[in-house]
XYZ file of N, CA and C in Angstrom:
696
model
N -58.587 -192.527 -26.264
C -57.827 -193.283 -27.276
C -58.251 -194.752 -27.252
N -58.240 -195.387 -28.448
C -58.967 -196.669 -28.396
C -57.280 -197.975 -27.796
N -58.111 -198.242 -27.187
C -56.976 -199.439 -26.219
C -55.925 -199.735 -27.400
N -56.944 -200.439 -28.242
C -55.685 -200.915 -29.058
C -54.735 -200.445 -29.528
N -54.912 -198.949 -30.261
C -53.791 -198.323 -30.470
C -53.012 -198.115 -29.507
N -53.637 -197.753 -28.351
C -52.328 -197.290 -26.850
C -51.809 -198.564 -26.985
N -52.231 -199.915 -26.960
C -51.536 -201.381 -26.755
C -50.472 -201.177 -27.733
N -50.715 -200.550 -29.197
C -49.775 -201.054 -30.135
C -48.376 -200.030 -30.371
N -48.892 -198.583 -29.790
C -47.737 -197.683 -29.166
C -46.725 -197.939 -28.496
N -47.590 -198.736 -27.367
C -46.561 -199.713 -26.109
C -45.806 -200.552 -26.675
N -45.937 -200.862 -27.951
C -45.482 -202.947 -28.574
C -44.555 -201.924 -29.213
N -44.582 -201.009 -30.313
C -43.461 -200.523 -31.182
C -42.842 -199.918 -30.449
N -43.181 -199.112 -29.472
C -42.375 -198.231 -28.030
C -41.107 -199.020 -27.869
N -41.569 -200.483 -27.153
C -40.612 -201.766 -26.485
C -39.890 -202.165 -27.015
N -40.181 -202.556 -28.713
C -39.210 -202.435 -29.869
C -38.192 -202.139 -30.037
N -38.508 -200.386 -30.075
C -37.431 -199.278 -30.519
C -36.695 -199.208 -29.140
N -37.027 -199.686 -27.543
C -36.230 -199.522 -26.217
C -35.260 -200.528 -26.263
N -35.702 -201.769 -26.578
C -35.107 -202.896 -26.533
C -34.358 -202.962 -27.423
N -34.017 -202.470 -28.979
C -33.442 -202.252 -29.500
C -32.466 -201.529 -29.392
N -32.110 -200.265 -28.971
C -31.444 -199.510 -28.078
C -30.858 -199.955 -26.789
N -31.425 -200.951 -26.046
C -30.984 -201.428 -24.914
C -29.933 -202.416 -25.454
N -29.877 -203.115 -26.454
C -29.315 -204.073 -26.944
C -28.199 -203.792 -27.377
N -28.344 -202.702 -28.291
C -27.393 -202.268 -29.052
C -26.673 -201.343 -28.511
N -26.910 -200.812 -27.319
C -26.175 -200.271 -25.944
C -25.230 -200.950 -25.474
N -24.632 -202.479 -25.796
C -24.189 -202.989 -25.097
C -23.037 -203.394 -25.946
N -23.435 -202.952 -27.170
C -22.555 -203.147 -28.287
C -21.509 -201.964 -27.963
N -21.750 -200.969 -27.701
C -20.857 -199.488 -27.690
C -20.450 -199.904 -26.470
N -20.583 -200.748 -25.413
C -19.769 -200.880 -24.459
C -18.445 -201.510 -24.757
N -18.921 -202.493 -25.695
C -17.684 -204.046 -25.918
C -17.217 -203.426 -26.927
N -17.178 -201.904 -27.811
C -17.064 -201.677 -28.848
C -16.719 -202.527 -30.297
N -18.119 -202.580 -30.635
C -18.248 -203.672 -31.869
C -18.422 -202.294 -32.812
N -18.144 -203.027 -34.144
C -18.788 -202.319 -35.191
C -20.268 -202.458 -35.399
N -20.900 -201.414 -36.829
C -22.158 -201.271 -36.766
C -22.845 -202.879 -36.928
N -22.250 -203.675 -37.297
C -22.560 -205.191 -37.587
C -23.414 -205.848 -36.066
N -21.952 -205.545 -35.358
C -22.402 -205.784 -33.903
C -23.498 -205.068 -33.501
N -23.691 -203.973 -33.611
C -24.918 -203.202 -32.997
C -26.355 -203.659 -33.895
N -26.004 -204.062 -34.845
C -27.550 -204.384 -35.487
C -27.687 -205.828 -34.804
N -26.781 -206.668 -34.965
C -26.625 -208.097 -34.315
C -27.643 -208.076 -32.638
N -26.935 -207.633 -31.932
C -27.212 -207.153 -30.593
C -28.995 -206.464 -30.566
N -29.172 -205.310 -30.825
C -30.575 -204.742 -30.894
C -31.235 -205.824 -31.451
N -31.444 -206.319 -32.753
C -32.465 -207.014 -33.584
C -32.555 -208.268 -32.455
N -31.441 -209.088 -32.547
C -32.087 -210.156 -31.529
C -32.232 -209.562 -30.149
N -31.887 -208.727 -29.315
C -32.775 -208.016 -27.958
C -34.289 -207.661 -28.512
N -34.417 -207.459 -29.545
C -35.858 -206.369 -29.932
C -36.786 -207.536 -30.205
N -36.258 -208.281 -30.873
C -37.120 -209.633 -31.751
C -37.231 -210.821 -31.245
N -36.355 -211.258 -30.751
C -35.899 -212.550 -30.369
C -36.962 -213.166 -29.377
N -37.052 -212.890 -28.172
C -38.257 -213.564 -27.856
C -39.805 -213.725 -29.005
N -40.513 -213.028 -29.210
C -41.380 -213.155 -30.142
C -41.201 -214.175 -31.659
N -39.843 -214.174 -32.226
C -39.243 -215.061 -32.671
C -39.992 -216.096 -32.508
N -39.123 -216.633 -30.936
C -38.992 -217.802 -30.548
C -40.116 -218.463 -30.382
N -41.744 -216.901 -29.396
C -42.736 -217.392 -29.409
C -43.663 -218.183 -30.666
N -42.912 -217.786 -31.542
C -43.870 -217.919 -33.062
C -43.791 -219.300 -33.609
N -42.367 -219.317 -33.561
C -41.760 -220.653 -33.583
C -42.252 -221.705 -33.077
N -42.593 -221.400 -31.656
C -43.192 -222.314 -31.027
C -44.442 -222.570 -31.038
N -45.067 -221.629 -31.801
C -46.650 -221.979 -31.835
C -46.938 -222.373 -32.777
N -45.996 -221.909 -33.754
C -46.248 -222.957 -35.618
C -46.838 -222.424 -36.105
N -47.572 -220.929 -35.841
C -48.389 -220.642 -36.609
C -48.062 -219.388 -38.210
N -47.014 -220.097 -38.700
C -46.579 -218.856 -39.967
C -45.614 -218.590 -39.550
N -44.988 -217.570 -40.574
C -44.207 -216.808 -40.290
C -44.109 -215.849 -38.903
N -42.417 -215.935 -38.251
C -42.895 -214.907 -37.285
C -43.237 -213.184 -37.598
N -43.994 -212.737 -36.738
C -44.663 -211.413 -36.624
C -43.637 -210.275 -37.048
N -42.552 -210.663 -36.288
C -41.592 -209.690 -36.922
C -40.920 -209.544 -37.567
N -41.438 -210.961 -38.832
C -40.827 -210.710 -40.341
C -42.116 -210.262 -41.598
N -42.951 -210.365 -40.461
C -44.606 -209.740 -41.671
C -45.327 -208.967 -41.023
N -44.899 -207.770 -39.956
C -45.399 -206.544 -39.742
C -43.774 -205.388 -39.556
N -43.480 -204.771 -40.504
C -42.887 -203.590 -41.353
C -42.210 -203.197 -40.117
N -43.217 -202.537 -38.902
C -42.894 -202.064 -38.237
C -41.921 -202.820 -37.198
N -41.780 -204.193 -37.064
C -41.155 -204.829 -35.920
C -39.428 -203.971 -36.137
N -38.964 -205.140 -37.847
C -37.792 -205.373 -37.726
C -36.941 -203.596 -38.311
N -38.208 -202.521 -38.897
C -37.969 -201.581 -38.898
C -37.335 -200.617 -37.459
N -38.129 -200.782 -36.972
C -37.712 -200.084 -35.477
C -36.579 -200.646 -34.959
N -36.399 -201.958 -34.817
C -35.315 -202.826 -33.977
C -34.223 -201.895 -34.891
N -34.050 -202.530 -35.988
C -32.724 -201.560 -37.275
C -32.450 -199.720 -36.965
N -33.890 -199.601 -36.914
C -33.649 -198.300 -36.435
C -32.962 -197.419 -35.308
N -33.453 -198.348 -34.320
C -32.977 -198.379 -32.870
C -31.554 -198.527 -32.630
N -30.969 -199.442 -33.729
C -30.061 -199.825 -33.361
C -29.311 -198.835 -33.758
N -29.652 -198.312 -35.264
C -28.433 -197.940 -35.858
C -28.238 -196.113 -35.339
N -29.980 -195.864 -34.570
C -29.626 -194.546 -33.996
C -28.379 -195.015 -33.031
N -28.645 -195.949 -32.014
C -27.971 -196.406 -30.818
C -26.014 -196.326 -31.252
N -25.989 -196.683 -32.657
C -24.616 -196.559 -33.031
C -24.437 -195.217 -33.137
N -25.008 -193.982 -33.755
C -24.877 -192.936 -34.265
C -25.001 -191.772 -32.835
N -25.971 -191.998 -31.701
C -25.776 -191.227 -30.608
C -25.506 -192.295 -29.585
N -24.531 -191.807 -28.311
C -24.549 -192.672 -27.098
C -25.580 -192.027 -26.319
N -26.616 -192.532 -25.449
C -27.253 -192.228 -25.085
C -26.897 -193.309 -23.478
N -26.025 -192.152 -23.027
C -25.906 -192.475 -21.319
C -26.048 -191.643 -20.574
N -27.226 -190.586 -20.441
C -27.193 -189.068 -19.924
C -28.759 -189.928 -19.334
N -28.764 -189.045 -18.024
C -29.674 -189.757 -17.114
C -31.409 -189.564 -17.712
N -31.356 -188.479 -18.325
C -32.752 -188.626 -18.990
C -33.251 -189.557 -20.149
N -31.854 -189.967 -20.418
C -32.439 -191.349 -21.434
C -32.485 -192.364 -20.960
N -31.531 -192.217 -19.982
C -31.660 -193.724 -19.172
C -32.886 -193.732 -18.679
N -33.473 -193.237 -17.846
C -34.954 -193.019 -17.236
C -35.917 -193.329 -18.699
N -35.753 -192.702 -19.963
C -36.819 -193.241 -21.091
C -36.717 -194.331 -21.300
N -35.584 -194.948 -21.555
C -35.577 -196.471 -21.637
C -36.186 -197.122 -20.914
N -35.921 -197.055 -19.643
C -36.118 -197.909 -18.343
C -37.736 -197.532 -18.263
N -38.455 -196.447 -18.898
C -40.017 -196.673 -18.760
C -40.413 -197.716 -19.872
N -39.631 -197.445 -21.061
C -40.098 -198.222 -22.177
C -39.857 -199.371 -21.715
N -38.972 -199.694 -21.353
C -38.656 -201.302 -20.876
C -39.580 -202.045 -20.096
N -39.523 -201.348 -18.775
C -41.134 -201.773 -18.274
C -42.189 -201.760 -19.025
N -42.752 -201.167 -19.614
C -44.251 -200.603 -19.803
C -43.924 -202.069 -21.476
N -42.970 -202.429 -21.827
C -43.083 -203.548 -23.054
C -42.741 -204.825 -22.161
N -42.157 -204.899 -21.272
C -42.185 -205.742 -20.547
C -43.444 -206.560 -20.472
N -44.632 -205.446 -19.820
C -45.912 -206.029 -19.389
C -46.510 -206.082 -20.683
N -46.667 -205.526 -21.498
C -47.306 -205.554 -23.124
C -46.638 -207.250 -23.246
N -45.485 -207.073 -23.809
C -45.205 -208.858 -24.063
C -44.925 -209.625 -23.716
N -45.095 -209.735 -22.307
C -45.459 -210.918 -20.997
C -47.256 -210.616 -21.630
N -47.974 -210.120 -21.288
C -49.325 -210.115 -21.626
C -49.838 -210.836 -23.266
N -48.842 -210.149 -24.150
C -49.152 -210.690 -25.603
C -48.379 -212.487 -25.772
N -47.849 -212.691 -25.121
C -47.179 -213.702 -25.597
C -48.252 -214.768 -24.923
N -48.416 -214.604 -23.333
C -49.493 -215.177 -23.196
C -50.808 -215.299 -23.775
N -51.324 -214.185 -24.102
C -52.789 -214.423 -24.564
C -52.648 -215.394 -26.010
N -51.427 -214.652 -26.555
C -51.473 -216.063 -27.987
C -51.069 -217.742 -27.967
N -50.835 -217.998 -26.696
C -50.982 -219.132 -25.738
C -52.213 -219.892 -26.042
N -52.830 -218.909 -25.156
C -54.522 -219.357 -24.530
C -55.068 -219.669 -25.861
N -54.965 -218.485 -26.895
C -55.832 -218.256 -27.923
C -55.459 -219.240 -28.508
N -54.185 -219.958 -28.945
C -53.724 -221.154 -29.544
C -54.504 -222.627 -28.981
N -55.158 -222.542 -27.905
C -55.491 -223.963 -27.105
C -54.654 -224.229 -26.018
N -53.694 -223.376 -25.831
C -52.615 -224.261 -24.714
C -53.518 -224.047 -22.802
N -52.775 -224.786 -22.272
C -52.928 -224.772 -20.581
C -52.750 -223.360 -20.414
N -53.110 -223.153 -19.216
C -52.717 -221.559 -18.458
C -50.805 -222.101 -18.431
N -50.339 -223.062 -17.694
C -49.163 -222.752 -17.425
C -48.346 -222.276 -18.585
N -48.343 -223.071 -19.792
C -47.344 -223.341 -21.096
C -47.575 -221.713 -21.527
N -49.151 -221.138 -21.222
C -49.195 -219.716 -21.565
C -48.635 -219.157 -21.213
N -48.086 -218.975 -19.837
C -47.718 -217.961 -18.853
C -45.726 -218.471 -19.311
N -45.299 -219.536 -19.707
C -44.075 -219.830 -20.205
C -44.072 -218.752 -21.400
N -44.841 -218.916 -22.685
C -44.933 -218.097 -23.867
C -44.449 -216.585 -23.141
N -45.362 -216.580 -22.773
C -45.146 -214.984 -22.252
C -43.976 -214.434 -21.719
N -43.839 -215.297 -20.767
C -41.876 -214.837 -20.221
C -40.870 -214.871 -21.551
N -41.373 -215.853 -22.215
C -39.952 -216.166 -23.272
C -40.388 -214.768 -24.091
N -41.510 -214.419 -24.617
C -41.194 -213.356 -25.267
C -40.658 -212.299 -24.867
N -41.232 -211.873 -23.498
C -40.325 -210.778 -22.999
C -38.871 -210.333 -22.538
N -38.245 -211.508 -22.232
C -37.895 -212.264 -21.667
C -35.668 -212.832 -22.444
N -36.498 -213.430 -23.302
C -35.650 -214.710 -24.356
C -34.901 -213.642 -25.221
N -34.996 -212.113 -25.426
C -34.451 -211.836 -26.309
C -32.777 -211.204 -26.202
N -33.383 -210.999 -24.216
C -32.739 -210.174 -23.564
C -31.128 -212.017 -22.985
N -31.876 -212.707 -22.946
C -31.180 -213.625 -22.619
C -30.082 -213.962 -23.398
N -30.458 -214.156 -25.358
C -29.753 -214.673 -25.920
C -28.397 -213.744 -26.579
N -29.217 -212.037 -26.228
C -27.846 -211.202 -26.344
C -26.497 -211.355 -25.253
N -27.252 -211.678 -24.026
C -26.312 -211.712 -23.071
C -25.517 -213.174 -23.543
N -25.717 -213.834 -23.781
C -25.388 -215.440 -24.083
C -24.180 -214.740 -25.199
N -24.504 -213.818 -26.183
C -23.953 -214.261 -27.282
C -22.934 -213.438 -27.376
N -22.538 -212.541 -25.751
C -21.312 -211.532 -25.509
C -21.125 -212.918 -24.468
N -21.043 -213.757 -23.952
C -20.656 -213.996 -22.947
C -20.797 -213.242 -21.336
N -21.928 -213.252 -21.404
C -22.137 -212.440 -20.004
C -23.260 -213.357 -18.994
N -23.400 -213.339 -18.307
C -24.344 -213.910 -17.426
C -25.901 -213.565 -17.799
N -26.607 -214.287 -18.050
C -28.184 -213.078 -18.251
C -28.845 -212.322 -17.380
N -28.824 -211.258 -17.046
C -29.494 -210.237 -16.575
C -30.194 -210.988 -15.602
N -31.402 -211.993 -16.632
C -32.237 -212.284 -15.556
C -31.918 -213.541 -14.505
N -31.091 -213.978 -14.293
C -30.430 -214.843 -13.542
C -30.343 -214.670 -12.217
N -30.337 -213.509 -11.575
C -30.197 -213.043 -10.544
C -28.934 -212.029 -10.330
N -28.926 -211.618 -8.901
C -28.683 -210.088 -8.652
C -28.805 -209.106 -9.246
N -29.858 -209.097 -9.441
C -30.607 -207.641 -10.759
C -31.827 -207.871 -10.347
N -32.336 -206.467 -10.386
C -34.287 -206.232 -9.773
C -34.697 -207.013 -10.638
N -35.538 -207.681 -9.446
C -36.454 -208.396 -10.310
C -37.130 -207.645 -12.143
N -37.858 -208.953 -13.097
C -37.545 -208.733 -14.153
C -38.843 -210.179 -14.696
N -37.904 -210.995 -14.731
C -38.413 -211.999 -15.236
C -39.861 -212.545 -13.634
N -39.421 -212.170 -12.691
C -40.693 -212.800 -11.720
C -42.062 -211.932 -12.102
N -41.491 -210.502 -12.594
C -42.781 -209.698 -12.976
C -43.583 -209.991 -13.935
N -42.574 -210.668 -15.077
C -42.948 -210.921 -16.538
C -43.988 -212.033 -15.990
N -43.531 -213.235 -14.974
C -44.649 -214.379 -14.901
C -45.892 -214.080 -14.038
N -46.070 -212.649 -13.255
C -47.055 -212.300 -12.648
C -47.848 -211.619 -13.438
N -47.534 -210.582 -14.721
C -48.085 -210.316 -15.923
C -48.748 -211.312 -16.684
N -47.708 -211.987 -16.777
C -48.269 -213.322 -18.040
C -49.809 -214.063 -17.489
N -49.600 -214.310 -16.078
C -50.223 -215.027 -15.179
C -51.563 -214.366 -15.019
N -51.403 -212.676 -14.815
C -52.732 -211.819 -14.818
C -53.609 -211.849 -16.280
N -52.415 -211.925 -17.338
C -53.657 -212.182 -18.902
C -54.180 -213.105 -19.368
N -53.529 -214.348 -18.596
C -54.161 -215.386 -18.611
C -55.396 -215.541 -18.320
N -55.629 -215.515 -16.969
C -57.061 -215.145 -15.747
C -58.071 -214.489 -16.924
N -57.655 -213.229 -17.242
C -58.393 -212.514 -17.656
C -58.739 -212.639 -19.632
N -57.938 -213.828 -20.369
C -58.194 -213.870 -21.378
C -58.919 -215.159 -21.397
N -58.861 -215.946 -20.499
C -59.417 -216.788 -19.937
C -61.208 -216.428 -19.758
N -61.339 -215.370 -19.636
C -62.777 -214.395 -19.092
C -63.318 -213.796 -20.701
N -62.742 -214.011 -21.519
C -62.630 -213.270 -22.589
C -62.483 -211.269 -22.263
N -61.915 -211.360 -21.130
C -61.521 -209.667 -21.083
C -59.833 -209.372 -21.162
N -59.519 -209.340 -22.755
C -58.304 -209.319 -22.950
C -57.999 -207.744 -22.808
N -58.576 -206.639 -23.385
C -57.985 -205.218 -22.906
C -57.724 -205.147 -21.191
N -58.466 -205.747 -21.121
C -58.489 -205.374 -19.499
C -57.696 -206.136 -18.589
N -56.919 -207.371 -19.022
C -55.815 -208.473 -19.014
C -54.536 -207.736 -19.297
N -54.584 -207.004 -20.316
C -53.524 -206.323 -21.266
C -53.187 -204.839 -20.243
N -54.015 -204.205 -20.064
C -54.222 -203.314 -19.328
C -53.297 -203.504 -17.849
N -53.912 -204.355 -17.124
C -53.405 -204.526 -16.014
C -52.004 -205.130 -16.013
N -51.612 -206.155 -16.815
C -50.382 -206.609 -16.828
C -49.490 -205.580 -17.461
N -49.930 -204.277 -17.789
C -48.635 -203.574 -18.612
C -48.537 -202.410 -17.159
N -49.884 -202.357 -16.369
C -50.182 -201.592 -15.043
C -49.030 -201.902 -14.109
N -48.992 -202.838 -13.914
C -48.231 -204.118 -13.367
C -46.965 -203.783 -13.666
N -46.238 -204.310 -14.534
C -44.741 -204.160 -14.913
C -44.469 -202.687 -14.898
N -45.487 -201.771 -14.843
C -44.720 -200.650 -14.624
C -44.868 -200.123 -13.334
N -45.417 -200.686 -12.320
C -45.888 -199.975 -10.851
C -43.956 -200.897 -10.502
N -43.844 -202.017 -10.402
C -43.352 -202.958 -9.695
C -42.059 -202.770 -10.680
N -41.776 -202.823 -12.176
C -40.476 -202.733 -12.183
C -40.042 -201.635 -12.009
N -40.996 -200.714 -12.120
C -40.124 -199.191 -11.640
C -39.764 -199.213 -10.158
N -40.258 -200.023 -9.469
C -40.235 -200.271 -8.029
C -38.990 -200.315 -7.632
N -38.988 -201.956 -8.540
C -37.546 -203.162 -8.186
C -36.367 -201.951 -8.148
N -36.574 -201.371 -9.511
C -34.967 -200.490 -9.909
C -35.011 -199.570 -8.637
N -35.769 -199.046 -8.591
C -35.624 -197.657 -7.310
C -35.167 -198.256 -6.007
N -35.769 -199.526 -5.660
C -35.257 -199.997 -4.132
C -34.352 -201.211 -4.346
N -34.197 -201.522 -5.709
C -33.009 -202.523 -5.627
C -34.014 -204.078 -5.346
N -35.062 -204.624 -5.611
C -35.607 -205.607 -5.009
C -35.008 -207.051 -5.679
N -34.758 -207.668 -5.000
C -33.762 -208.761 -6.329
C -34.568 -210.297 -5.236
N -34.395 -211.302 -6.048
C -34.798 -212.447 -4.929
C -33.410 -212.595 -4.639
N -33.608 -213.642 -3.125
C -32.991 -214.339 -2.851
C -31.668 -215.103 -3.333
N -30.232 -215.049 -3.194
C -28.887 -216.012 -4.266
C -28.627 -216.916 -3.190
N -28.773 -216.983 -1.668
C -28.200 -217.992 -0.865
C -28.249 -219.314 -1.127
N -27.527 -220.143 -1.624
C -27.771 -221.494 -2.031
C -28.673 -222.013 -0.641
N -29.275 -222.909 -1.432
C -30.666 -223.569 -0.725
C -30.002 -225.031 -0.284
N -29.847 -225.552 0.887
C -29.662 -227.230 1.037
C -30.741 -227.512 2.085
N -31.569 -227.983 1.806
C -32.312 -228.605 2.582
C -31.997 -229.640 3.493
N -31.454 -230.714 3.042
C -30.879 -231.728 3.634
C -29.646 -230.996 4.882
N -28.901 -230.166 4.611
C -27.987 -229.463 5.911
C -28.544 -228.580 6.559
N -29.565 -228.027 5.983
C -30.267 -227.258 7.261
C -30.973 -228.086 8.217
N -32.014 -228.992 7.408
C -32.558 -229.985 8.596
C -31.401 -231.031 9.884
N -29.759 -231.020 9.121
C -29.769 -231.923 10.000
C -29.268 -230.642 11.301
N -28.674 -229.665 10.670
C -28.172 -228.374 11.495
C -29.570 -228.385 12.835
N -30.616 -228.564 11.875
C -31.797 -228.052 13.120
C -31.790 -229.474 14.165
N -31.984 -230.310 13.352
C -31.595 -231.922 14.738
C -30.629 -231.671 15.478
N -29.291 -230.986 14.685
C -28.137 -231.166 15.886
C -28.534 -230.269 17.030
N -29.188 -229.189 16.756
C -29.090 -228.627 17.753
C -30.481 -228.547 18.230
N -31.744 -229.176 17.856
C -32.471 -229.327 18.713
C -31.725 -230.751 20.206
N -31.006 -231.827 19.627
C -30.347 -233.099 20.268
C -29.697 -232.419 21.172
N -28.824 -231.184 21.102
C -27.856 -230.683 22.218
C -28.704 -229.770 22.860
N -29.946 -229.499 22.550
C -30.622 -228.582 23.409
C -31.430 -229.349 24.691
N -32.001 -230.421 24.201
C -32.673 -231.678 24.908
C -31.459 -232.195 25.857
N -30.265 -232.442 25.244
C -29.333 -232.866 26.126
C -28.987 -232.037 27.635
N -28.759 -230.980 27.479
C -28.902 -229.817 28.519
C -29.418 -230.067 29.072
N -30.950 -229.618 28.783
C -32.111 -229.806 29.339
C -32.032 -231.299 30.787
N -31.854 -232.368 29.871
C -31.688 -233.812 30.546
C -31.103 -233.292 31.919
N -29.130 -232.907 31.346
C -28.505 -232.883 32.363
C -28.966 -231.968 33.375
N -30.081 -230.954 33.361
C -29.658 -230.030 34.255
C -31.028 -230.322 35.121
N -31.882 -231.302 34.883
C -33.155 -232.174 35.698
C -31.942 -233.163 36.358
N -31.403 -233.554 35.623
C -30.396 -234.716 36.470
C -29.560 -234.481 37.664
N -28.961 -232.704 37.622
C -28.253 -232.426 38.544
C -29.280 -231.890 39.619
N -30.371 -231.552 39.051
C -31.223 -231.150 40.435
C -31.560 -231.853 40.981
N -31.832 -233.309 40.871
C -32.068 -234.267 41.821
C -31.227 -234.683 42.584
């Protein structure tokens, strides 16, 4: 099969998941069908949106290719019409999710590079598309975003994707950029979910750990002192 089509299977795949994932969340808070198109379209679209926006270049993609805002609508309005919480859909989602994950962490970046930008601002593009759509649904129920923490990693994968199509669009070997970063989000987020891998939430103080480590290096030395002192 020629790459590109498998690439563009993966892009409408992520669509129609993310759309469904979105609008999944609507049948939780039970909204009407309003809510569920609301919810899917910006989960499905919304990063890419935003990427487009930001690059200036036209209209965004998923108001002048048929298929974007078709699928998202679609997605959604199946998502109203069946609940789909039976473990074999959950498992389809959760591949689609990954496997578009790395597709648009990979696409958002390469239209970065291809625009003129730095590797970093690329590897930003890329998270926000994958990324930004999932954020602004959570924002717009009032919920914490997903990717914020205590949830498998997500967004660290999206910037190790973004980061791999860079390198490699950088080389002019974008299938093979594209390839690996969609390789990627699906070895590692299928990972995260199965073992739970999340970073780190312990608040960080630098300043109280260092003095924690003086105090008690000072009372360790002190010891030390006294107990040369009593042996003499």
């Amino acid at each position: 099969m020629d790459p590109e089509v498998l690439f563009r299977i993966v892009d409408v795949a992520g669509v129609i998941a993310y759309g469904v994932i979105g609008a999944s969340l609507a049948r939780k808070l039970e909204y009407d069908i309003i809510g569920y198109l609301t919810l899917g379209i910006l989960t499905a679209l919304g990063g890419g949106m935003i990427r487009d926006s930001l690059l200036g270049v036209g209209f965004p993609v998923a108001l002048t290719d048929p298929w974007y805002l078709a699928g998202a609508i679609g997605a959604s309005a199946f998502a109203y019409l069946v609940p789909l919480d039976g473990p074999w859909a959950r498992r389809g989602l959760t591949l689609a999710d990954v496997l578009a994950l790395g597709c648009w962490s990979a696409t958002g970046a390469a239209k970065g590079i291809s625009a003129g930008l730095a590797p970093i601002p690329s590897i930003f593009l890329g998270v926000i598309t994958a990324t930004a759509g999932g954020v602004m649904r959570d924002a717009l129920v009032r919920q914490t975003p997903a990717i914020f923490g205590s949830n498998p990693l997500y967004a660290t994968i999206s910037i190790a994707a973004a980061g791999i199509m860079v390198i490699f669009q950088q080389h002019d070997m974008y299938e093979v950029g594209m390839g690996l970063a969609i390789l990627l989000c699906l070895i590692f987020g299928l990972a995260a979910r199965r073992f739970n891998w999340i970073l780190p939430v312990r608040q960080m103080n630098l300043l109280a750990d260092s003095r924690r480590i003086l105090r008690r290096e000072h009372v360790t030395n002190l010891r030390k002192f006294s107990r040369r002192k009593d042996s003499k």
